PDB file of C-alpha atoms and ligand atoms in Angstrom:
ATOM      1  CA  MET A 535     -16.702   2.370  -5.625  1.00 88.00           C
ATOM      2  CA  PHE A 536     -17.642   5.481  -3.599  1.00 95.00           C
ATOM      3  CA  GLU A 537     -20.700   3.664  -2.276  1.00 97.00           C
ATOM      4  CA  PRO A 538     -21.728   1.823   0.885  1.00 98.00           C
ATOM      5  CA  GLY A 539     -19.971  -1.382   1.868  1.00 98.00           C
ATOM      6  CA  VAL A 540     -20.067  -3.431   5.068  1.00 98.00           C
ATOM      7  CA  MET A 541     -17.614  -4.693   7.664  1.00 98.00           C
ATOM      8  CA  PHE A 542     -18.747  -8.178   8.703  1.00 98.00           C
ATOM      9  CA  TRP A 543     -17.309 -11.239  10.462  1.00 97.00           C
ATOM     10  CA  ALA A 544     -16.819 -14.715   9.076  1.00 97.00           C
ATOM     11  CA  GLU A 545     -18.527 -17.405  11.203  1.00 95.00           C
ATOM     12  CA  ARG A 546     -20.345 -14.780  13.341  1.00 93.00           C
ATOM     13  CA  ASP A 547     -22.459 -13.211  10.588  1.00 95.00           C
ATOM     14  CA  ASP A 548     -24.880 -14.965   8.294  1.00 92.00           C
ATOM     15  CA  LEU A 549     -23.775 -14.192   4.737  1.00 94.00           C
ATOM     16  CA  GLU A 550     -27.413 -14.133   3.639  1.00 93.00           C
ATOM     17  CA  MET A 551     -28.042 -11.278   6.101  1.00 93.00           C
ATOM     18  CA  VAL A 552     -24.967  -9.451   4.823  1.00 95.00           C
ATOM     19  CA  ARG A 553     -26.232  -9.879   1.280  1.00 93.00           C
ATOM     20  CA  SER A 554     -29.645  -8.554   2.283  1.00 95.00           C
ATOM     21  CA  LEU A 555     -27.999  -5.187   3.024  1.00 97.00           C
ATOM     22  CA  GLY A 556     -27.742  -4.762  -0.740  1.00 96.00           C
ATOM     23  CA  VAL A 557     -24.062  -3.808  -0.909  1.00 97.00           C
ATOM     24  CA  ARG A 558     -21.461  -4.939  -3.461  1.00 97.00           C
ATOM     25  CA  TYR A 559     -18.333  -4.417  -1.346  1.00 98.00           C
ATOM     26  CA  GLY A 560     -17.208  -5.501   2.061  1.00 98.00           C
ATOM     27  CA  GLN A 561     -14.454  -6.189   4.529  1.00 98.00           C
ATOM     28  CA  MET A 562     -14.415  -9.557   6.257  1.00 98.00           C
ATOM     29  CA  GLY A 563     -13.082 -10.058   9.772  1.00 98.00           C
ATOM     30  CA  ILE A 564     -11.545 -13.412  10.615  1.00 98.00           C
ATOM     31  CA  PRO A 565     -12.115 -14.506  14.243  1.00 98.00           C
ATOM     32  CA  GLY A 566      -8.934 -15.628  15.982  1.00 97.00           C
ATOM     33  CA  SER A 567     -10.265 -19.168  16.377  1.00 97.00           C
ATOM     34  CA  MET A 568     -11.296 -19.721  12.750  1.00 98.00           C
ATOM     35  CA  ARG A 569      -9.563 -22.562  10.924  1.00 97.00           C
ATOM     36  CA  LEU A 570      -7.716 -21.281   7.884  1.00 98.00           C
ATOM     37  CA  THR A 571      -7.211 -24.083   5.395  1.00 96.00           C
ATOM     38  CA  GLY A 572      -7.205 -24.129   1.619  1.00 97.00           C
ATOM     39  CA  ALA A 573     -10.577 -25.889   1.690  1.00 97.00           C
ATOM     40  CA  VAL A 574     -12.093 -23.205   3.952  1.00 97.00           C
ATOM     41  CA  ALA A 575     -10.721 -20.495   1.643  1.00 98.00           C
ATOM     42  CA  ALA A 576     -12.235 -22.221  -1.398  1.00 98.00           C
ATOM     43  CA  GLN A 577     -15.641 -22.412   0.352  1.00 97.00           C
ATOM     44  CA  TRP A 578     -15.534 -18.724   1.232  1.00 98.00           C
ATOM     45  CA  LYS A 579     -14.450 -17.734  -2.249  1.00 98.00           C
ATOM     46  CA  ALA A 580     -17.441 -19.552  -3.739  1.00 98.00           C
ATOM     47  CA  ALA A 581     -19.868 -18.213  -1.116  1.00 97.00           C
ATOM     48  CA  LEU A 582     -18.729 -14.599  -1.588  1.00 97.00           C
ATOM     49  CA  GLU A 583     -19.010 -14.903  -5.360  1.00 97.00           C
ATOM     50  CA  ALA A 584     -22.505 -16.355  -5.050  1.00 95.00           C
ATOM     51  CA  ALA A 585     -23.455 -13.452  -2.752  1.00 95.00           C
ATOM     52  CA  GLY A 586     -22.099 -10.920  -5.254  1.00 96.00           C
ATOM     53  CA  LEU A 587     -19.731  -9.503  -2.627  1.00 97.00           C
ATOM     54  CA  THR A 588     -16.254  -8.218  -3.431  1.00 98.00           C
ATOM     55  CA  LEU A 589     -13.940  -7.994  -0.431  1.00 98.00           C
ATOM     56  CA  VAL A 590     -11.542  -5.063  -0.275  1.00 98.00           C
ATOM     57  CA  THR A 591      -9.968  -6.109   3.039  1.00 98.00           C
ATOM     58  CA  VAL A 592      -9.542  -9.175   5.215  1.00 98.00           C
ATOM     59  CA  PHE A 593      -9.193  -8.280   8.903  1.00 98.00           C
ATOM     60  CA  ALA A 594      -7.267 -10.325  11.439  1.00 98.00           C
ATOM     61  CA  ALA A 595      -8.408 -10.524  15.061  1.00 97.00           C
ATOM     62  CA  TYR A 596      -6.756 -12.603  17.757  1.00 98.00           C
ATOM     63  CA  GLU A 597      -7.813 -14.973  20.506  1.00 97.00           C
ATOM     64  CA  GLY A 598      -7.714 -13.378  23.950  1.00 97.00           C
ATOM     65  CA  GLU A 599      -8.432  -9.796  22.881  1.00 96.00           C
ATOM     66  CA  ASP A 600     -10.637  -7.741  25.194  1.00 95.00           C
ATOM     67  CA  TYR A 601     -12.076  -4.341  24.213  1.00 93.00           C
ATOM     68  CA  ALA A 602     -13.901  -3.658  27.528  1.00 92.00           C
ATOM     69  CA  ASP A 603     -11.952  -0.525  28.436  1.00 92.00           C
ATOM     70  CA  ILE A 604      -8.636   1.171  27.705  1.00 92.00           C
ATOM     71  CA  PRO A 605      -6.525  -0.846  30.197  1.00 93.00           C
ATOM     72  CA  ALA A 606      -8.001  -4.102  28.815  1.00 95.00           C
ATOM     73  CA  VAL A 607      -7.150  -3.037  25.258  1.00 94.00           C
ATOM     74  CA  ALA A 608      -3.603  -2.085  26.298  1.00 92.00           C
ATOM     75  CA  ARG A 609      -3.172  -5.479  27.980  1.00 95.00           C
ATOM     76  CA  THR A 610      -4.693  -7.741  25.332  1.00 97.00           C
ATOM     77  CA  VAL A 611      -5.003  -6.224  21.842  1.00 96.00           C
ATOM     78  CA  GLY A 612      -2.802  -6.643  18.803  1.00 97.00           C
ATOM     79  CA  PHE A 613       0.964  -6.911  18.638  1.00 97.00           C
ATOM     80  CA  VAL A 614       1.778  -5.099  21.890  1.00 95.00           C
ATOM     81  CA  PRO A 615       1.289  -7.916  24.470  1.00 96.00           C
ATOM     82  CA  GLU A 616       4.629  -9.689  24.551  1.00 96.00           C
ATOM     83  CA  LYS A 617       3.425 -13.194  25.454  1.00 97.00           C
ATOM     84  CA  THR A 618       1.204 -13.584  22.387  1.00 97.00           C
ATOM     85  CA  ARG A 619       3.480 -11.909  19.816  1.00 98.00           C
ATOM     86  CA  ALA A 620       4.854 -15.059  18.198  1.00 98.00           C
ATOM     87  CA  VAL A 621       1.412 -16.702  17.918  1.00 98.00           C
ATOM     88  CA  ARG A 622      -0.203 -13.538  16.547  1.00 98.00           C
ATOM     89  CA  LEU A 623       2.573 -12.967  14.031  1.00 98.00           C
ATOM     90  CA  ALA A 624       2.071 -16.493  12.679  1.00 98.00           C
ATOM     91  CA  ARG A 625      -1.689 -15.941  12.657  1.00 98.00           C
ATOM     92  CA  THR A 626      -1.406 -12.657  10.748  1.00 98.00           C
ATOM     93  CA  LEU A 627       0.783 -14.268   8.095  1.00 98.00           C
ATOM     94  CA  ALA A 628      -1.801 -17.072   7.814  1.00 98.00           C
ATOM     95  CA  VAL A 629      -4.568 -14.474   7.369  1.00 98.00           C
ATOM     96  CA  SER A 630      -2.487 -12.855   4.608  1.00 98.00           C
ATOM     97  CA  ASP A 631      -2.192 -16.259   2.883  1.00 98.00           C
ATOM     98  CA  PHE A 632      -5.940 -16.831   3.330  1.00 98.00           C
ATOM     99  CA  ALA A 633      -6.725 -13.402   1.846  1.00 98.00           C
ATOM    100  CA  ALA A 634      -4.448 -14.198  -1.089  1.00 98.00           C
ATOM    101  CA  GLN A 635      -6.429 -17.408  -1.697  1.00 98.00           C
ATOM    102  CA  LEU A 636      -9.571 -15.258  -1.806  1.00 98.00           C
ATOM    103  CA  GLY A 637      -7.858 -12.849  -4.200  1.00 98.00           C
ATOM    104  CA  VAL A 638      -8.055  -9.923  -1.744  1.00 98.00           C
ATOM    105  CA  GLY A 639      -5.435  -7.188  -2.045  1.00 98.00           C
ATOM    106  CA  SER A 640      -5.387  -5.831   1.504  1.00 98.00           C
ATOM    107  CA  ILE A 641      -5.199  -7.181   5.040  1.00 98.00           C
ATOM    108  CA  ALA A 642      -5.648  -5.187   8.241  1.00 98.00           C
ATOM    109  CA  CYS A 643      -5.704  -5.406  12.027  1.00 97.00           C
ATOM    110  CA  HIS A 644      -5.527  -3.441  15.261  1.00 96.00           C
ATOM    111  CA  ILE A 645      -1.887  -3.597  16.362  1.00 96.00           C
ATOM    112  CA  GLY A 646      -2.720  -2.183  19.812  1.00 94.00           C
ATOM    113  CA  PHE A 647      -1.473   0.952  21.542  1.00 91.00           C
ATOM    114  CA  VAL A 648       1.846   1.910  19.946  1.00 87.00           C
ATOM    115  CA  PRO A 649       4.114   3.447  22.616  1.00 86.00           C
ATOM    116  CA  GLU A 650       5.079   7.058  21.898  1.00 86.00           C
ATOM    117  CA  ASP A 651       8.697   6.426  22.941  1.00 91.00           C
ATOM    118  CA  ALA A 652      10.562   5.062  19.895  1.00 92.00           C
ATOM    119  CA  GLY A 653      13.262   3.664  22.179  1.00 94.00           C
ATOM    120  CA  HIS A 654      10.814   1.520  24.194  1.00 94.00           C
ATOM    121  CA  ALA A 655      11.292  -2.260  23.829  1.00 95.00           C
ATOM    122  CA  ASP A 656       7.606  -2.725  22.904  1.00 95.00           C
ATOM    123  CA  TYR A 657       7.869  -0.073  20.196  1.00 95.00           C
ATOM    124  CA  VAL A 658      10.899  -1.768  18.652  1.00 97.00           C
ATOM    125  CA  ALA A 659       9.289  -5.241  18.798  1.00 97.00           C
ATOM    126  CA  VAL A 660       6.000  -4.030  17.296  1.00 97.00           C
ATOM    127  CA  ARG A 661       7.858  -2.159  14.556  1.00 97.00           C
ATOM    128  CA  GLU A 662       9.717  -5.356  13.611  1.00 98.00           C
ATOM    129  CA  MET A 663       6.455  -7.328  13.574  1.00 98.00           C
ATOM    130  CA  VAL A 664       4.791  -4.771  11.324  1.00 98.00           C
ATOM    131  CA  ARG A 665       7.783  -4.933   8.957  1.00 98.00           C
ATOM    132  CA  THR A 666       7.567  -8.724   8.828  1.00 98.00           C
ATOM    133  CA  VAL A 667       3.822  -8.693   8.131  1.00 98.00           C
ATOM    134  CA  SER A 668       4.190  -5.913   5.523  1.00 98.00           C
ATOM    135  CA  ASP A 669       6.918  -7.817   3.699  1.00 98.00           C
ATOM    136  CA  HIS A 670       4.899 -11.050   3.750  1.00 98.00           C
ATOM    137  CA  ALA A 671       1.809  -9.208   2.457  1.00 98.00           C
ATOM    138  CA  ALA A 672       3.890  -7.520  -0.250  1.00 98.00           C
ATOM    139  CA  ARG A 673       4.842 -10.941  -1.607  1.00 98.00           C
ATOM    140  CA  HIS A 674       1.104 -11.527  -2.188  1.00 98.00           C
ATOM    141  CA  GLY A 675       0.780  -8.051  -3.739  1.00 98.00           C
ATOM    142  CA  GLN A 676      -1.230  -6.945  -0.699  1.00 98.00           C
ATOM    143  CA  SER A 677      -1.177  -3.819   1.416  1.00 98.00           C
ATOM    144  CA  PHE A 678      -1.172  -4.132   5.200  1.00 98.00           C
ATOM    145  CA  ALA A 679      -3.472  -1.579   6.822  1.00 98.00           C
ATOM    146  CA  LEU A 680      -3.371  -0.458  10.439  1.00 98.00           C
ATOM    147  CA  GLU A 681      -6.667   0.511  12.045  1.00 96.00           C
ATOM    148  CA  THR A 682      -6.732   4.062  13.429  1.00 93.00           C
ATOM    149  CA  GLY A 683      -7.780   5.403  16.746  1.00 87.00           C
ATOM    150  CA  GLN A 684      -5.775   3.826  19.516  1.00 87.00           C
ATOM    151  CA  GLU A 685      -3.125   6.543  19.224  1.00 90.00           C
ATOM    152  CA  PRO A 686      -3.195  10.134  17.956  1.00 92.00           C
ATOM    153  CA  ALA A 687      -2.698  10.595  14.189  1.00 94.00           C
ATOM    154  CA  ARG A 688       0.782  12.110  14.581  1.00 93.00           C
ATOM    155  CA  VAL A 689       1.975   9.118  16.668  1.00 92.00           C
ATOM    156  CA  LEU A 690       0.655   6.685  14.050  1.00 94.00           C
ATOM    157  CA  LEU A 691       2.247   8.717  11.254  1.00 95.00           C
ATOM    158  CA  GLY A 692       5.615   8.798  13.028  1.00 95.00           C
ATOM    159  CA  PHE A 693       5.467   5.057  13.670  1.00 96.00           C
ATOM    160  CA  MET A 694       4.575   4.264  10.061  1.00 97.00           C
ATOM    161  CA  GLY A 695       7.405   6.441   8.767  1.00 97.00           C
ATOM    162  CA  ASP A 696       9.740   4.523  11.037  1.00 97.00           C
ATOM    163  CA  VAL A 697       8.455   1.132   9.797  1.00 98.00           C
ATOM    164  CA  ASP A 698       9.187   2.402   6.294  1.00 98.00           C
ATOM    165  CA  ARG A 699       7.289  -0.032   4.071  1.00 98.00           C
ATOM    166  CA  ARG A 700       5.560   1.120   0.893  1.00 98.00           C
ATOM    167  CA  ASN A 701       2.586  -1.236   1.260  1.00 98.00           C
ATOM    168  CA  LEU A 702       1.878  -0.170   4.856  1.00 98.00           C
ATOM    169  CA  ARG A 703      -1.420   1.743   4.864  1.00 98.00           C
ATOM    170  CA  ILE A 704      -4.284   2.823   7.085  1.00 98.00           C
ATOM    171  CA  ASN A 705      -7.825   1.618   7.600  1.00 98.00           C
ATOM    172  CA  PHE A 706      -9.345   4.849   8.881  1.00 98.00           C
ATOM    173  CA  ASP A 707     -12.052   4.480  11.528  1.00 98.00           C
ATOM    174  CA  PRO A 708     -13.326   7.920  12.583  1.00 98.00           C
ATOM    175  CA  ALA A 709     -15.251   6.627  15.603  1.00 98.00           C
ATOM    176  CA  ASN A 710     -12.192   5.056  17.211  1.00 96.00           C
ATOM    177  CA  LEU A 711     -10.494   8.446  17.553  1.00 96.00           C
ATOM    178  CA  ILE A 712     -13.523   9.564  19.556  1.00 97.00           C
ATOM    179  CA  LEU A 713     -14.034   6.334  21.533  1.00 96.00           C
ATOM    180  CA  TYR A 714     -10.363   6.294  22.607  1.00 95.00           C
ATOM    181  CA  GLY A 715     -10.292  10.070  23.029  1.00 94.00           C
ATOM    182  CA  THR A 716      -7.262  10.398  20.725  1.00 93.00           C
ATOM    183  CA  GLY A 717      -8.342  13.243  18.466  1.00 94.00           C
ATOM    184  CA  GLU A 718     -10.868  14.996  16.273  1.00 97.00           C
ATOM    185  CA  PRO A 719     -11.501  12.554  13.396  1.00 97.00           C
ATOM    186  CA  ILE A 720     -11.802  14.945  10.448  1.00 97.00           C
ATOM    187  CA  ALA A 721      -8.484  16.640  11.285  1.00 97.00           C
ATOM    188  CA  ALA A 722      -6.885  13.195  11.725  1.00 97.00           C
ATOM    189  CA  LEU A 723      -8.248  12.098   8.331  1.00 97.00           C
ATOM    190  CA  GLU A 724      -6.706  15.140   6.671  1.00 97.00           C
ATOM    191  CA  THR A 725      -3.349  14.360   8.328  1.00 96.00           C
ATOM    192  CA  LEU A 726      -3.366  10.681   7.366  1.00 97.00           C
ATOM    193  CA  ALA A 727      -5.144  10.908   3.987  1.00 97.00           C
ATOM    194  CA  PRO A 728      -2.229   9.915   1.710  1.00 96.00           C
ATOM    195  CA  LEU A 729      -1.958   6.580   3.558  1.00 97.00           C
ATOM    196  CA  VAL A 730      -5.660   5.743   3.832  1.00 98.00           C
ATOM    197  CA  ILE A 731      -6.517   2.719   1.706  1.00 98.00           C
ATOM    198  CA  SER A 732      -9.851   1.807   3.303  1.00 98.00           C
ATOM    199  CA  VAL A 733     -12.360   3.216   5.775  1.00 98.00           C
ATOM    200  CA  HIS A 734     -14.847   2.203   8.405  1.00 98.00           C
ATOM    201  CA  CYS A 735     -17.952   4.321   8.743  1.00 98.00           C
ATOM    202  CA  LYS A 736     -18.690   3.987  12.430  1.00 98.00           C
ATOM    203  CA  ASP A 737     -20.026   6.493  14.958  1.00 98.00           C
ATOM    204  CA  GLY A 738     -19.650   7.101  18.662  1.00 98.00           C
ATOM    205  CA  ASP A 739     -19.498   9.552  21.534  1.00 98.00           C
ATOM    206  CA  TRP A 740     -16.480  10.720  23.535  1.00 97.00           C
ATOM    207  CA  PRO A 741     -15.556   9.023  26.854  1.00 95.00           C
ATOM    208  CA  ALA A 742     -17.252  10.462  29.944  1.00 90.00           C
ATOM    209  CA  PRO A 743     -14.950  13.094  31.432  1.00 88.00           C
ATOM    210  CA  GLY A 744     -13.159  12.100  34.602  1.00 83.00           C
ATOM    211  CA  VAL A 745     -13.677   8.339  34.273  1.00 82.00           C
ATOM    212  CA  HIS A 746     -10.149   6.980  34.039  1.00 84.00           C
ATOM    213  CA  GLY A 747      -9.641   4.326  31.353  1.00 88.00           C
ATOM    214  CA  ALA A 748     -13.214   4.455  30.055  1.00 92.00           C
ATOM    215  CA  LEU A 749     -13.922   4.171  26.369  1.00 94.00           C
ATOM    216  CA  GLY A 750     -16.594   6.257  24.678  1.00 96.00           C
ATOM    217  CA  VAL A 751     -19.819   4.634  23.537  1.00 96.00           C
ATOM    218  CA  GLU A 752     -20.398   3.401  20.001  1.00 97.00           C
ATOM    219  CA  ARG A 753     -23.599   4.675  18.357  1.00 97.00           C
ATOM    220  CA  PRO A 754     -25.552   3.831  15.219  1.00 98.00           C
ATOM    221  CA  LEU A 755     -24.150   5.682  12.210  1.00 98.00           C
ATOM    222  CA  GLY A 756     -25.309   9.317  12.154  1.00 98.00           C
ATOM    223  CA  GLU A 757     -26.229   9.359  15.857  1.00 98.00           C
ATOM    224  CA  GLY A 758     -22.776   9.932  17.382  1.00 98.00           C
ATOM    225  CA  SER A 759     -20.173  12.702  17.437  1.00 98.00           C
ATOM    226  CA  VAL A 760     -18.249  11.887  14.229  1.00 98.00           C
ATOM    227  CA  GLY A 761     -20.311  14.122  11.962  1.00 97.00           C
ATOM    228  CA  ILE A 762     -20.657  11.443   9.313  1.00 98.00           C
ATOM    229  CA  GLY A 763     -21.826  13.876   6.625  1.00 97.00           C
ATOM    230  CA  ARG A 764     -18.647  15.899   7.020  1.00 98.00           C
ATOM    231  CA  PHE A 765     -16.607  12.703   7.117  1.00 98.00           C
ATOM    232  CA  VAL A 766     -18.004  11.525   3.768  1.00 98.00           C
ATOM    233  CA  GLU A 767     -17.610  15.001   2.258  1.00 97.00           C
ATOM    234  CA  THR A 768     -13.968  15.137   3.410  1.00 98.00           C
ATOM    235  CA  LEU A 769     -13.286  11.709   1.892  1.00 98.00           C
ATOM    236  CA  ARG A 770     -14.802  12.909  -1.375  1.00 97.00           C
ATOM    237  CA  LYS A 771     -12.760  16.133  -1.289  1.00 97.00           C
ATOM    238  CA  LEU A 772      -9.570  14.146  -0.637  1.00 97.00           C
ATOM    239  CA  GLY A 773     -10.268  11.972  -3.673  1.00 96.00           C
ATOM    240  CA  PHE A 774     -10.946   8.741  -1.755  1.00 97.00           C
ATOM    241  CA  ARG A 775     -12.526   6.210  -4.098  1.00 93.00           C
ATOM    242  CA  GLY A 776     -13.043   3.067  -2.018  1.00 95.00           C
ATOM    243  CA  PRO A 777     -16.256   1.745  -0.514  1.00 98.00           C
ATOM    244  CA  LEU A 778     -17.678   3.322   2.658  1.00 98.00           C
ATOM    245  CA  ASN A 779     -17.768   0.284   4.923  1.00 98.00           C
ATOM    246  CA  VAL A 780     -20.335   0.649   7.657  1.00 98.00           C
ATOM    247  CA  GLU A 781     -19.234  -0.975  10.900  1.00 98.00           C
ATOM    248  CA  ARG A 782     -21.363  -1.640  13.951  1.00 97.00           C
ATOM    249  CA  GLU A 783     -20.125  -3.717  16.867  1.00 93.00           C
ATOM    250  CA  THR A 784     -22.859  -4.474  19.326  1.00 91.00           C
ATOM    251  CA  GLU A 785     -23.705  -7.752  21.039  1.00 89.00           C
ATOM    252  CA  ASP A 786     -27.313  -8.087  19.890  1.00 93.00           C
ATOM    253  CA  GLN A 787     -27.260  -9.345  16.287  1.00 93.00           C
ATOM    254  CA  ARG A 788     -30.744  -8.090  15.475  1.00 94.00           C
ATOM    255  CA  GLU A 789     -29.889  -4.580  16.659  1.00 95.00           C
ATOM    256  CA  ARG A 790     -26.581  -4.823  14.834  1.00 96.00           C
ATOM    257  CA  PHE A 791     -28.123  -5.659  11.452  1.00 96.00           C
ATOM    258  CA  ARG A 792     -30.851  -3.058  11.891  1.00 97.00           C
ATOM    259  CA  ASP A 793     -28.126  -0.457  12.493  1.00 98.00           C
ATOM    260  CA  LEU A 794     -25.985  -1.738   9.606  1.00 98.00           C
ATOM    261  CA  ALA A 795     -29.004  -1.407   7.294  1.00 98.00           C
ATOM    262  CA  GLY A 796     -29.646   2.122   8.595  1.00 98.00           C
ATOM    263  CA  GLY A 797     -25.983   2.978   8.020  1.00 98.00           C
ATOM    264  CA  VAL A 798     -26.113   1.685   4.444  1.00 98.00           C
ATOM    265  CA  ARG A 799     -29.191   3.844   3.739  1.00 98.00           C
ATOM    266  CA  LEU A 800     -27.525   6.925   5.225  1.00 98.00           C
ATOM    267  CA  LEU A 801     -24.310   6.373   3.266  1.00 98.00           C
ATOM    268  CA  ARG A 802     -26.219   5.764   0.049  1.00 97.00           C
ATOM    269  CA  ALA A 803     -27.758   9.220   0.451  1.00 97.00           C
ATOM    270  CA  LEU A 804     -24.473  10.892   1.457  1.00 97.00           C
ATOM    271  CA  ALA A 805     -22.385   9.275  -1.294  1.00 95.00           C
ATOM    272  CA  ARG A 806     -24.650  10.451  -4.092  1.00 91.00           C
ATOM    273  CA  PRO A 807     -22.701  12.481  -6.658  1.00 83.00           C
TER     274      PRO A 807
HETATM  275 MG1   MG B1292     -13.131  -0.190  12.903  1.00 84.88          MG
END
């Protein structure tokens, strides 16, 4: 399984285009507005089988999230915003049920910026939510993976230790550490390695110095500051065996698929034994 995979989105991406990338593995994102019924799950299961795609992760996203800059992320993303917690908890449990219907053994999401202060009310509330989701996922035999990058590796590690659930894992995205300016990705990977269950292969450049709240800029794989060759080599050295899921989030779909295809080619070369 140490081979290219793809991170794609249900409803947004044409499955035929995903299939044309020539990969066998993927991670599917579920938009916050998507209806999750048994019938929809059955349709997806059949479509994925017909496309020859095996999902390793189902990702939850939520209505009202905004990734424009760091303050927008802090205000709108994941489990941190208080007003949407109950709705997003219910949604995440529904995504876990949906993934179980597809036979997928891992769910994931961005939980938002975890406060560093373990006594903060938001920290306590988010910790309880993560426990609830982990326990629900465990009943389906699933892991629950947190996406990296919105906090430094040591903060994430401390938080996860505090949550204290065996099926709580990490989806490691090296570019996010750069885009959010939270740390050097290879060092973070080495710190978090025992908990990494899946990865995104995404690239990007650091935020411009002196611009408060700005995110860095995502780049096509191999063209940013991650050092994707070193990233893949470090994964190999650490014994990671899962697919290398290329991720590219850009508005223009044509550009996006061109870059996903380029990423798959690059990873195919890098992952060679
Ligand atoms: Mg990612």
